[in-house]
Amino acid sequence: MKTTYIGAVQSGDHDGEQVTLKGWVKRSRGNNNLRFIVLRDSTGTIQCVVKRDAVGDDAFTALSEALIESSLELVGEVKVDERAQGGHEIGVSSGQVIGGVNPERPFPITESAMTSADGGETEFLLDHRHLYLRTSRMTTMLQIRSSVFGAIHGYFRDLDFVEYQAPNFVAGAVEGGSTLFEVPYFGKKAYLTQSWQLYAEAAMPALERLYTIAPSFRAEKSRTRRHLTEFWHAEMELAWATNDEIMSHGEGVVRRIAKTLLDERSDELASLDRDLDLVARYADNPYPRMRYDEAVETLQGMGIDIEWGQDLDYSKEKVLTADFDVPHFLTHYPKVAKPFYHRVDPEDDAYVLCHDLLAPEGYGEIIGGGERTWSEEEILARIDEENVPREPYQFYIDTRAYGGVPHGGFGLGVDRVVSWLSGADHIREVIPFPRDSRRVTP
RNA sequence: GCCGAUUUAGCUUAGCUGGUGGAGCGUGGGACUGUUAAUCCCAAGGUCGUGGGUUCGAGCCCCACAAUCGGCGCCA
């Protein structure tokens, strides 16, 4: 294994010491007697100075011929030097190529491919995703992503939620059936899960507080910067909870994520030109709550063509959130716009007790949740009312027959949150191997 | 599914009113003892997405198809 990381060297932890560095060539330039190799590892980059006099002819030739992304092991002294980026460089005394690169097949991700992408994603970069991952932009995104996942786990575990796993092969839909991925299953049909929710509700009477982070699959032919067919879904379910209490947790976990990124990934966010003041605003301020009716009135006041009872599509969301400086909850949607598992508002049965959390800056919906229809009579009535077949949901109905209690939960689109908080142009930028309706490779 | 756009070297692209396709990066060769996306000189690398059509002549005009990108519906 290796014991010295470039980040530590650049931090000044090894000044004057003899170190062994292991990494990959990011850039290389020089002449017949002197060569500058910018070495990269997972923690940073550093300039390594190779002199023919110091390492001998054979090593000098081998190191000089190492193309971009060759892996090297270099031994040398750490020197403080203002001429080097980062303020430190390595005076190489010996070194070798560990894994070379064939000049006939040089590393395909060139400077031109990177700069023209400019945050967007070209077909070429998507086709070479396995190699694009090691560029600084993708590495940074993956580090930010890791902190987001960690923050979600931290939020729920601090509150004694139990992490709980649902199956990924399922027999029925949560959302509309048209977006299910069908898979052959020993002569029968199965589907890839769209949500952990129905199976979480089965465990709710056992665990009371539960959460997960798991992939969900939706066969939507959506071609937008907010959609993937396979996305990471953070979901929670809480017994005895009201819509307001569920929203408080939604706000809590999103603010925790923003705070964690400021604590752990400020440098990475800054390297992506993300405005840290914006992220701080999302961490420090409460998220207002607005009823659906108020949103519709606001939109109508702006001259937008919308009728009561319509769901709010992205074009409406975009207009509505344009003036928001923090995420806003939208609550109490009309019953006709939502599926059967949303609980009808006892105070007015035209509405359901639900909420969406809309992120600002045009990123749109990041959370959907609410109270569940919890009594057996009501769930049967709602299923029949929407002409949903009872049979695939019998296990779900059963859970209401034995001591049903008020409860609720939400689902958070983790990739969408990463995309929003990192300021990405496209959700594809924040997941290592994005899947959409036209791409399952590499 | 609908709407719009794009397709020229490994990558990124220029290409005029239709008249023998240029460049940068990368790769190979050469020069240079402190470079910062090093610089300078040289070389190789193209059936211009595919198939038709118009024309004396098509990268450019027309038709079809394909792939890709962007947007929308749907949603997290």
Coordinates of C-alpha atoms (C1' of nucleotides) in Angstrom, one line a residue:
Chain A
M1 CA 0.0 0.0 0.0
K2 CA 1.0 3.6 -0.1
T3 CA 1.6 5.8 3.0
T4 CA 2.1 9.3 1.6
Y5 CA -0.6 11.2 -0.2
I6 CA 0.0 14.2 -2.3
G7 CA -2.6 16.3 -0.4
A8 CA -0.6 15.9 2.8
V9 CA 2.6 16.9 1.0
Q10 CA 1.0 20.0 -0.4
S11 CA -0.3 20.8 3.1
G12 CA 3.3 21.0 4.3
D13 CA 3.2 17.8 6.4
H14 CA 6.4 16.4 4.8
D15 CA 8.6 19.5 4.1
G16 CA 12.2 18.5 3.7
E17 CA 11.5 14.8 4.0
Q18 CA 12.3 12.0 1.6
V19 CA 8.9 10.5 0.4
T20 CA 7.6 7.9 -1.9
L21 CA 4.7 9.0 -4.1
K22 CA 2.5 6.8 -6.1
G23 CA 0.1 8.2 -8.6
W24 CA -0.7 9.0 -12.2
V25 CA 0.8 11.4 -14.8
K26 CA -1.5 14.4 -15.2
R27 CA 0.9 16.3 -17.4
S28 CA 4.5 16.1 -18.4
R29 CA 6.8 18.6 -20.1
G30 CA 10.5 19.1 -20.3
N31 CA 13.7 18.8 -22.4
N32 CA 16.6 16.4 -22.8
N33 CA 17.9 16.8 -19.3
L34 CA 15.0 18.1 -17.2
R35 CA 11.5 16.9 -17.0
F36 CA 8.5 18.2 -15.0
I37 CA 5.9 15.6 -14.2
V38 CA 2.7 16.7 -12.6
L39 CA 1.6 13.7 -10.6
R40 CA -2.0 13.1 -9.6
D41 CA -3.5 11.0 -6.9
S42 CA -6.9 10.9 -5.1
T43 CA -5.9 13.8 -2.9
G44 CA -4.3 16.3 -5.3
T45 CA -1.5 17.1 -7.7
I46 CA 2.2 18.0 -7.3
Q47 CA 5.0 18.9 -9.6
C48 CA 7.8 16.3 -9.6
V49 CA 11.2 17.5 -11.1
V50 CA 13.2 14.8 -12.7
K51 CA 16.8 15.6 -13.6
R52 CA 18.9 13.3 -15.8
D53 CA 21.9 13.9 -13.5
A54 CA 20.0 12.8 -10.4
V55 CA 18.2 9.7 -11.6
G56 CA 20.5 8.3 -14.4
D57 CA 19.9 7.9 -18.1
D58 CA 17.6 4.8 -18.0
A59 CA 15.2 6.1 -15.4
F60 CA 15.2 9.6 -17.0
T61 CA 14.2 8.1 -20.4
A62 CA 11.6 5.8 -18.9
L63 CA 10.0 8.6 -16.9
S64 CA 10.2 11.1 -19.7
E65 CA 8.4 8.7 -22.1
A66 CA 5.5 8.1 -19.6
L67 CA 2.4 9.4 -21.3
I68 CA -0.6 11.0 -19.5
E69 CA -2.3 8.5 -17.0
S70 CA 0.8 6.3 -16.8
S71 CA 1.1 5.2 -13.2
L72 CA 4.4 6.0 -11.5
E73 CA 6.3 5.4 -8.2
L74 CA 8.6 8.3 -7.5
V75 CA 11.1 8.8 -4.6
G76 CA 12.4 12.2 -3.7
E77 CA 12.7 15.1 -1.4
V78 CA 9.8 17.5 -0.7
K79 CA 10.8 21.1 -1.4
V80 CA 9.0 24.3 -0.8
D81 CA 9.1 26.1 -4.1
E82 CA 6.9 29.0 -5.2
R83 CA 7.5 28.2 -8.8
A84 CA 5.4 25.0 -8.4
Q85 CA 1.6 25.0 -8.3
G86 CA 0.5 24.3 -4.7
G87 CA 3.8 25.6 -3.3
H88 CA 5.6 22.3 -3.1
E89 CA 7.5 20.1 -5.5
I90 CA 9.4 16.8 -5.4
G91 CA 13.1 16.7 -6.3
V92 CA 13.0 13.1 -7.7
S93 CA 16.0 10.9 -6.8
S94 CA 14.6 7.7 -8.3
G95 CA 11.5 6.4 -9.9
Q96 CA 9.8 3.8 -12.1
V97 CA 6.8 3.4 -14.3
I98 CA 4.3 0.9 -12.8
G99 CA 1.7 0.8 -15.5
G100 CA 2.6 2.4 -18.8
V101 CA 0.4 3.8 -21.6
N102 CA 0.8 2.6 -25.2
P103 CA 1.5 5.6 -27.5
E104 CA -0.7 4.0 -30.1
R105 CA -3.6 4.2 -27.7
P106 CA -3.0 7.4 -25.7
F107 CA -5.4 8.4 -23.0
P108 CA -8.4 9.6 -24.9
I109 CA -9.7 12.3 -22.6
T110 CA -7.7 15.2 -23.9
E111 CA -7.6 18.8 -22.9
S112 CA -9.8 19.7 -25.9
A113 CA -12.4 17.1 -25.0
M114 CA -12.6 18.5 -21.4
T115 CA -12.7 22.2 -22.2
S116 CA -15.3 21.9 -24.9
A117 CA -17.5 19.9 -22.5
D118 CA -17.3 22.8 -20.1
G119 CA -19.4 21.2 -17.4
G120 CA -21.8 19.7 -20.0
E121 CA -21.3 16.2 -21.2
T122 CA -20.4 15.3 -24.7
E123 CA -21.2 11.9 -26.2
F124 CA -17.5 11.2 -26.3
L125 CA -17.1 11.7 -22.6
L126 CA -20.2 9.7 -21.8
D127 CA -18.9 6.8 -24.0
H128 CA -15.6 7.0 -22.1
R129 CA -17.1 7.5 -18.7
H130 CA -14.9 4.8 -17.2
L131 CA -11.9 7.0 -18.0
Y132 CA -13.6 10.4 -17.5
L133 CA -14.1 9.5 -13.8
R134 CA -10.4 10.2 -13.1
T135 CA -10.5 13.8 -14.3
S136 CA -10.6 16.4 -11.6
R137 CA -14.1 17.5 -12.3
M138 CA -15.6 14.0 -11.9
T139 CA -13.4 13.2 -8.9
T140 CA -14.7 16.3 -7.2
M141 CA -18.3 15.4 -8.0
L142 CA -17.8 11.9 -6.5
Q143 CA -16.3 13.4 -3.4
I144 CA -19.2 15.8 -2.9
R145 CA -21.6 12.9 -3.6
S146 CA -20.0 10.8 -0.9
S147 CA -20.5 13.6 1.6
V148 CA -24.2 14.0 0.7
F149 CA -24.7 10.2 1.3
G150 CA -22.9 10.5 4.6
A151 CA -25.0 13.5 5.7
I152 CA -28.2 11.6 5.0
H153 CA -27.1 8.6 7.1
G154 CA -25.9 10.9 9.8
Y155 CA -29.1 12.8 10.0
F156 CA -31.3 9.7 10.4
R157 CA -29.0 7.7 12.6
D158 CA -28.6 10.6 15.0
L159 CA -32.3 10.5 15.5
D160 CA -32.3 6.7 16.0
F161 CA -33.9 5.8 12.7
V162 CA -33.2 2.2 11.6
E163 CA -31.8 1.6 8.1
Y164 CA -34.1 -0.8 6.4
Q165 CA -33.9 -2.6 3.0
A166 CA -36.8 -3.3 0.7
P167 CA -36.7 -5.7 -2.3
N168 CA -35.7 -4.4 -5.7
F169 CA -37.7 -7.0 -7.6
V170 CA -41.4 -6.3 -7.0
A171 CA -44.8 -7.3 -8.4
G172 CA -46.6 -4.0 -8.5
A173 CA -46.2 -0.4 -9.1
V174 CA -46.0 2.6 -6.8
E175 CA -46.3 5.2 -9.4
G176 CA -48.1 4.9 -12.7
G177 CA -47.6 1.4 -14.2
S178 CA -46.4 2.8 -17.5
T179 CA -43.0 3.6 -16.1
L180 CA -42.2 0.2 -14.7
F181 CA -39.2 -1.8 -15.9
E182 CA -40.3 -5.3 -16.6
V183 CA -37.9 -8.2 -16.1
P184 CA -38.4 -11.9 -16.8
Y185 CA -38.6 -13.8 -13.5
F186 CA -38.5 -17.6 -14.0
G187 CA -41.4 -17.6 -16.4
K188 CA -43.2 -14.9 -14.6
K189 CA -43.1 -11.1 -14.8
A190 CA -41.4 -9.0 -12.2
Y191 CA -40.6 -5.3 -12.1
L192 CA -37.7 -3.2 -10.8
T193 CA -38.8 -1.2 -7.8
Q194 CA -39.8 2.5 -8.2
S195 CA -39.8 3.2 -4.4
W196 CA -39.1 1.6 -1.1
Q197 CA -42.3 3.1 0.4
L198 CA -44.9 0.3 0.3
Y199 CA -42.4 -2.2 1.8
A200 CA -41.4 0.4 4.4
E201 CA -44.9 0.9 5.5
A202 CA -45.1 -2.8 6.2
A203 CA -42.2 -2.4 8.6
M204 CA -43.4 0.8 10.1
P205 CA -45.4 -0.9 13.0
A206 CA -42.2 -2.8 13.8
L207 CA -39.5 -0.1 13.6
E208 CA -41.6 3.1 13.8
R209 CA -38.6 5.2 12.5
L210 CA -36.9 3.9 9.4
Y211 CA -35.0 5.1 6.4
T212 CA -33.0 3.9 3.4
I213 CA -30.8 5.1 0.6
A214 CA -31.4 2.8 -2.4
P215 CA -31.7 2.9 -6.1
S216 CA -35.1 3.3 -7.7
F217 CA -36.0 2.6 -11.3
R218 CA -38.4 4.5 -13.6
A219 CA -38.8 3.7 -17.3
E220 CA -39.5 7.3 -18.1
K221 CA -38.4 8.5 -21.5
S222 CA -37.7 11.8 -20.0
R223 CA -34.9 13.8 -21.6
T224 CA -34.2 16.5 -19.1
R225 CA -31.4 17.6 -16.9
R226 CA -33.3 16.3 -13.8
H227 CA -34.1 12.7 -14.8
L228 CA -32.3 9.3 -14.7
T229 CA -33.9 5.9 -15.2
E230 CA -31.8 4.6 -12.3
F231 CA -31.5 7.1 -9.4
W232 CA -30.6 7.0 -5.7
H233 CA -33.6 7.5 -3.5
A234 CA -33.4 8.5 0.2
E235 CA -36.7 7.6 1.8
M236 CA -38.0 7.7 5.3
E237 CA -41.1 6.5 7.1
L238 CA -42.3 7.6 10.5
A239 CA -45.1 6.2 12.7
W240 CA -47.5 8.6 14.4
A241 CA -46.4 11.5 12.3
T242 CA -48.3 14.4 10.6
N243 CA -47.5 16.0 7.3
D244 CA -46.0 18.9 9.2
E245 CA -43.6 16.7 11.1
I246 CA -42.6 14.8 8.0
M247 CA -41.8 18.2 6.3
S248 CA -39.7 19.1 9.3
H249 CA -37.5 16.1 8.7
G250 CA -37.3 16.8 5.0
E251 CA -36.1 20.3 5.8
G252 CA -33.8 18.9 8.4
V253 CA -32.1 16.4 6.2
V254 CA -31.6 18.9 3.3
R255 CA -30.2 21.5 5.6
R256 CA -27.9 18.9 7.2
I257 CA -26.7 18.0 3.7
A258 CA -25.9 21.7 2.9
K259 CA -24.2 22.2 6.2
T260 CA -22.1 19.0 5.8
L261 CA -21.0 20.1 2.3
L262 CA -19.8 23.5 3.7
D263 CA -17.9 21.6 6.5
E264 CA -16.4 18.9 4.4
R265 CA -16.3 20.1 0.7
S266 CA -15.9 23.8 0.6
D267 CA -12.8 23.6 -1.5
E268 CA -14.4 21.1 -3.9
L269 CA -17.5 23.3 -4.3
A270 CA -15.3 26.3 -4.9
S271 CA -13.3 24.5 -7.5
L272 CA -16.6 24.0 -9.4
D273 CA -17.2 27.7 -9.1
R274 CA -20.2 27.1 -6.7
D275 CA -21.2 30.2 -4.7
L276 CA -20.7 29.1 -1.1
D277 CA -23.0 31.9 0.1
L278 CA -25.9 30.2 -1.7
V279 CA -25.1 26.9 -0.1
A280 CA -24.9 28.6 3.3
R281 CA -28.2 30.2 2.8
Y282 CA -29.8 26.8 2.1
A283 CA -28.2 25.5 5.3
D284 CA -29.1 28.3 7.6
N285 CA -32.7 29.4 6.7
P286 CA -36.1 27.8 7.3
Y287 CA -38.0 26.5 4.2
P288 CA -41.4 28.2 3.9
R289 CA -44.5 26.2 3.3
M290 CA -47.1 27.2 0.8
R291 CA -50.5 25.5 0.1
Y292 CA -51.2 24.4 -3.5
D293 CA -54.1 26.9 -3.7
E294 CA -51.8 29.7 -2.9
A295 CA -49.3 28.6 -5.5
V296 CA -52.1 28.4 -8.2
E297 CA -53.3 31.9 -7.2
T298 CA -49.7 33.2 -7.4
L299 CA -49.3 31.7 -10.9
Q300 CA -52.6 32.9 -12.1
G301 CA -51.7 36.4 -10.8
M302 CA -48.6 36.2 -13.0
G303 CA -50.8 35.5 -15.9
I304 CA -49.9 31.8 -16.2
D305 CA -52.6 29.5 -17.7
I306 CA -53.4 27.0 -14.9
E307 CA -56.6 25.6 -13.6
W308 CA -57.3 24.3 -10.1
G309 CA -56.8 20.6 -10.0
Q310 CA -53.9 20.4 -12.4
D311 CA -50.6 19.0 -11.1
L312 CA -47.8 21.5 -11.3
D313 CA -45.5 20.5 -14.1
Y314 CA -42.0 21.7 -14.5
S315 CA -42.8 24.8 -16.5
K316 CA -45.0 26.0 -13.6
E317 CA -42.5 25.0 -11.0
K318 CA -39.8 27.0 -12.8
V319 CA -41.9 30.2 -12.8
L320 CA -43.0 29.7 -9.2
T321 CA -39.5 29.0 -7.9
A322 CA -37.8 31.8 -9.9
D323 CA -38.2 34.2 -7.0
F324 CA -37.4 31.7 -4.2
D325 CA -34.1 32.2 -2.5
V326 CA -34.5 29.0 -0.4
P327 CA -36.4 25.7 -1.1
H328 CA -40.2 25.9 -0.6
F329 CA -42.6 23.3 0.4
L330 CA -45.9 23.0 -1.6
T331 CA -48.6 21.3 0.4
H332 CA -52.3 20.2 0.2
Y333 CA -52.5 19.2 -3.5
P334 CA -56.0 18.4 -4.8
K335 CA -56.9 14.7 -4.3
V336 CA -57.4 14.3 -8.0
A337 CA -53.8 15.0 -8.8
K338 CA -52.3 12.4 -6.4
P339 CA -52.4 8.6 -6.1
F340 CA -54.4 6.6 -3.6
Y341 CA -51.8 6.2 -0.8
H342 CA -51.9 10.0 0.0
R343 CA -54.1 10.6 3.0
V344 CA -57.2 12.8 2.4
D345 CA -57.3 15.9 4.5
P346 CA -60.0 15.3 7.2
E347 CA -60.7 19.1 7.2
D348 CA -61.5 19.2 3.4
D349 CA -61.7 16.0 1.4
A350 CA -60.8 17.8 -1.9
Y351 CA -57.2 17.8 -0.7
V352 CA -54.6 15.3 0.4
L353 CA -52.0 15.8 3.2
C354 CA -48.9 15.8 1.0
H355 CA -45.9 17.9 0.2
D356 CA -43.3 18.5 -2.5
L357 CA -40.1 20.4 -1.8
L358 CA -39.0 22.6 -4.7
A359 CA -35.4 23.6 -4.9
P360 CA -34.5 27.1 -6.2
E361 CA -32.3 28.0 -9.2
G362 CA -34.5 26.0 -11.5
Y363 CA -33.6 22.6 -10.0
G364 CA -37.2 21.8 -9.2
E365 CA -38.7 19.0 -7.1
I366 CA -36.3 17.2 -4.7
I367 CA -38.7 15.7 -2.2
G368 CA -42.2 14.2 -2.5
G369 CA -44.0 13.0 0.6
G370 CA -46.8 13.3 3.1
E371 CA -49.2 11.4 5.3
R372 CA -50.4 7.9 4.2
T373 CA -54.0 6.7 3.9
W374 CA -53.8 4.5 7.1
S375 CA -57.2 3.0 7.9
E376 CA -58.3 -0.1 6.1
E377 CA -61.7 1.4 5.2
E378 CA -60.1 4.5 3.7
I379 CA -57.4 2.7 1.7
L380 CA -60.0 0.3 0.2
A381 CA -62.2 3.2 -0.7
R382 CA -59.4 5.2 -2.3
I383 CA -58.1 2.2 -4.2
D384 CA -61.6 1.5 -5.6
E385 CA -62.1 5.2 -6.3
E386 CA -59.1 5.3 -8.5
N387 CA -59.9 2.0 -10.2
V388 CA -56.6 0.4 -9.0
P389 CA -56.7 -3.4 -8.7
R390 CA -56.7 -4.6 -5.1
E391 CA -54.8 -7.9 -5.7
P392 CA -51.2 -6.6 -6.1
Y393 CA -51.6 -4.4 -3.0
Q394 CA -53.1 -7.0 -0.7
F395 CA -50.0 -7.1 1.5
Y396 CA -50.2 -3.3 1.7
I397 CA -53.9 -3.4 2.6
D398 CA -53.2 -6.1 5.2
T399 CA -50.9 -3.8 7.1
R400 CA -53.9 -1.5 7.8
A401 CA -56.0 -4.4 9.1
Y402 CA -53.9 -4.9 12.2
G403 CA -53.5 -1.8 14.3
G404 CA -53.1 0.8 11.7
V405 CA -51.8 4.1 12.9
P406 CA -51.3 7.6 11.3
H407 CA -47.9 7.7 9.6
G408 CA -46.1 9.2 6.7
G409 CA -42.8 9.7 5.0
F410 CA -41.0 11.2 2.0
G411 CA -38.6 10.3 -0.8
L412 CA -35.7 12.5 -1.6
G413 CA -33.9 12.4 -5.0
V414 CA -30.3 12.2 -3.9
D415 CA -28.8 12.8 -7.3
R416 CA -31.0 15.8 -7.7
V417 CA -29.8 17.2 -4.4
V418 CA -26.2 16.7 -5.4
S419 CA -26.8 18.3 -8.7
W420 CA -28.5 21.3 -7.1
L421 CA -26.0 21.9 -4.3
S422 CA -23.0 21.4 -6.6
G423 CA -24.5 23.7 -9.2
A424 CA -24.2 21.0 -11.9
D425 CA -25.7 21.7 -15.3
H426 CA -27.0 18.2 -15.6
I427 CA -27.9 15.4 -13.2
R428 CA -25.6 13.1 -15.3
E429 CA -22.6 15.0 -14.0
V430 CA -23.1 13.8 -10.4
I431 CA -23.5 10.0 -10.8
P432 CA -20.6 7.8 -12.0
F433 CA -22.4 5.8 -14.6
P434 CA -25.6 7.6 -15.6
R435 CA -28.5 5.7 -17.0
D436 CA -31.2 7.3 -19.1
S437 CA -33.6 6.2 -21.8
R438 CA -30.9 6.1 -24.4
R439 CA -27.8 4.9 -22.5
V440 CA -26.9 1.9 -20.4
T441 CA -23.2 1.8 -21.3
P442 CA -20.5 1.8 -20.2
Chain B
rG1 C1' -44.3 10.1 -27.6
rC2 C1' -43.8 15.4 -29.3
rC3 C1' -40.7 19.8 -30.8
rG4 C1' -35.9 21.8 -32.2
rA5 C1' -30.7 21.2 -33.4
rU6 C1' -26.3 18.7 -34.5
rU7 C1' -23.1 14.9 -37.3
rU8 C1' -15.9 17.1 -41.1
rA9 C1' -8.8 13.3 -38.4
rG10 C1' -8.4 9.8 -31.8
rC11 C1' -10.5 14.7 -29.5
rU12 C1' -12.3 20.0 -30.3
rU13 C1' -13.5 22.5 -34.6
rA14 C1' -13.0 26.2 -39.4
rG15 C1' -14.8 25.5 -44.2
rC16 C1' -17.2 32.0 -48.2
rU17 C1' -22.2 32.7 -53.6
rG18 C1' -21.5 24.7 -54.9
rG19 C1' -15.2 24.6 -58.0
rU20 C1' -8.9 19.6 -55.6
rG21 C1' -10.9 20.1 -47.0
rG22 C1' -7.5 23.9 -43.0
rA23 C1' -6.2 24.5 -37.8
rG24 C1' -5.5 23.5 -32.3
rC25 C1' -5.0 19.4 -28.9
rG26 C1' -3.2 14.4 -28.8
rU27 C1' 0.5 10.9 -31.1
rG28 C1' 5.6 10.2 -33.6
rG29 C1' 10.6 12.7 -34.9
rG30 C1' 13.8 17.0 -33.8
rA31 C1' 15.6 21.7 -30.7
rC32 C1' 15.9 23.8 -25.8
rU33 C1' 18.9 22.8 -18.1
rG34 C1' 12.9 25.8 -14.4
rU35 C1' 8.5 24.5 -17.2
rU36 C1' 3.2 26.1 -15.5
rA37 C1' -2.6 23.8 -20.8
rA38 C1' 5.6 25.1 -21.8
rU39 C1' 7.5 27.0 -26.5
rC40 C1' 9.6 26.4 -31.5
rC41 C1' 10.4 23.2 -36.2
rC42 C1' 8.8 18.7 -39.0
rA43 C1' 5.6 14.3 -40.0
rA44 C1' 1.7 10.8 -40.1
rG45 C1' -3.5 10.9 -39.6
rG46 C1' -10.0 12.4 -43.5
rU47 C1' -14.4 7.2 -48.3
rC48 C1' -16.9 15.1 -44.5
rG49 C1' -23.0 9.9 -40.1
rU50 C1' -25.5 6.2 -43.9
rG51 C1' -28.3 5.7 -48.5
rG52 C1' -30.4 8.1 -52.6
rG53 C1' -31.2 12.6 -55.7
rU54 C1' -30.0 17.5 -58.3
rU55 C1' -25.5 19.3 -60.9
rC56 C1' -20.3 19.4 -65.7
rG57 C1' -19.0 19.4 -60.5
rA58 C1' -21.7 18.4 -53.6
rG59 C1' -18.6 18.9 -46.9
rC60 C1' -22.1 22.8 -48.7
rC61 C1' -28.6 22.2 -52.2
rC62 C1' -33.0 18.3 -51.9
rC63 C1' -35.2 13.6 -49.8
rA64 C1' -35.1 9.4 -46.5
rC65 C1' -32.9 6.9 -42.5
rA66 C1' -29.7 6.6 -38.2
rA67 C1' -27.1 8.3 -34.0
rU68 C1' -26.4 12.1 -30.6
rC69 C1' -27.6 16.6 -28.0
rG70 C1' -31.3 20.1 -25.9
rG71 C1' -36.4 21.1 -24.4
rC72 C1' -41.4 19.3 -23.1
rG73 C1' -45.0 15.7 -21.0
rC74 C1' -44.0 12.4 -16.3
rC75 C1' -41.6 12.5 -11.8
rA76 C1' -37.3 12.2 -7.1

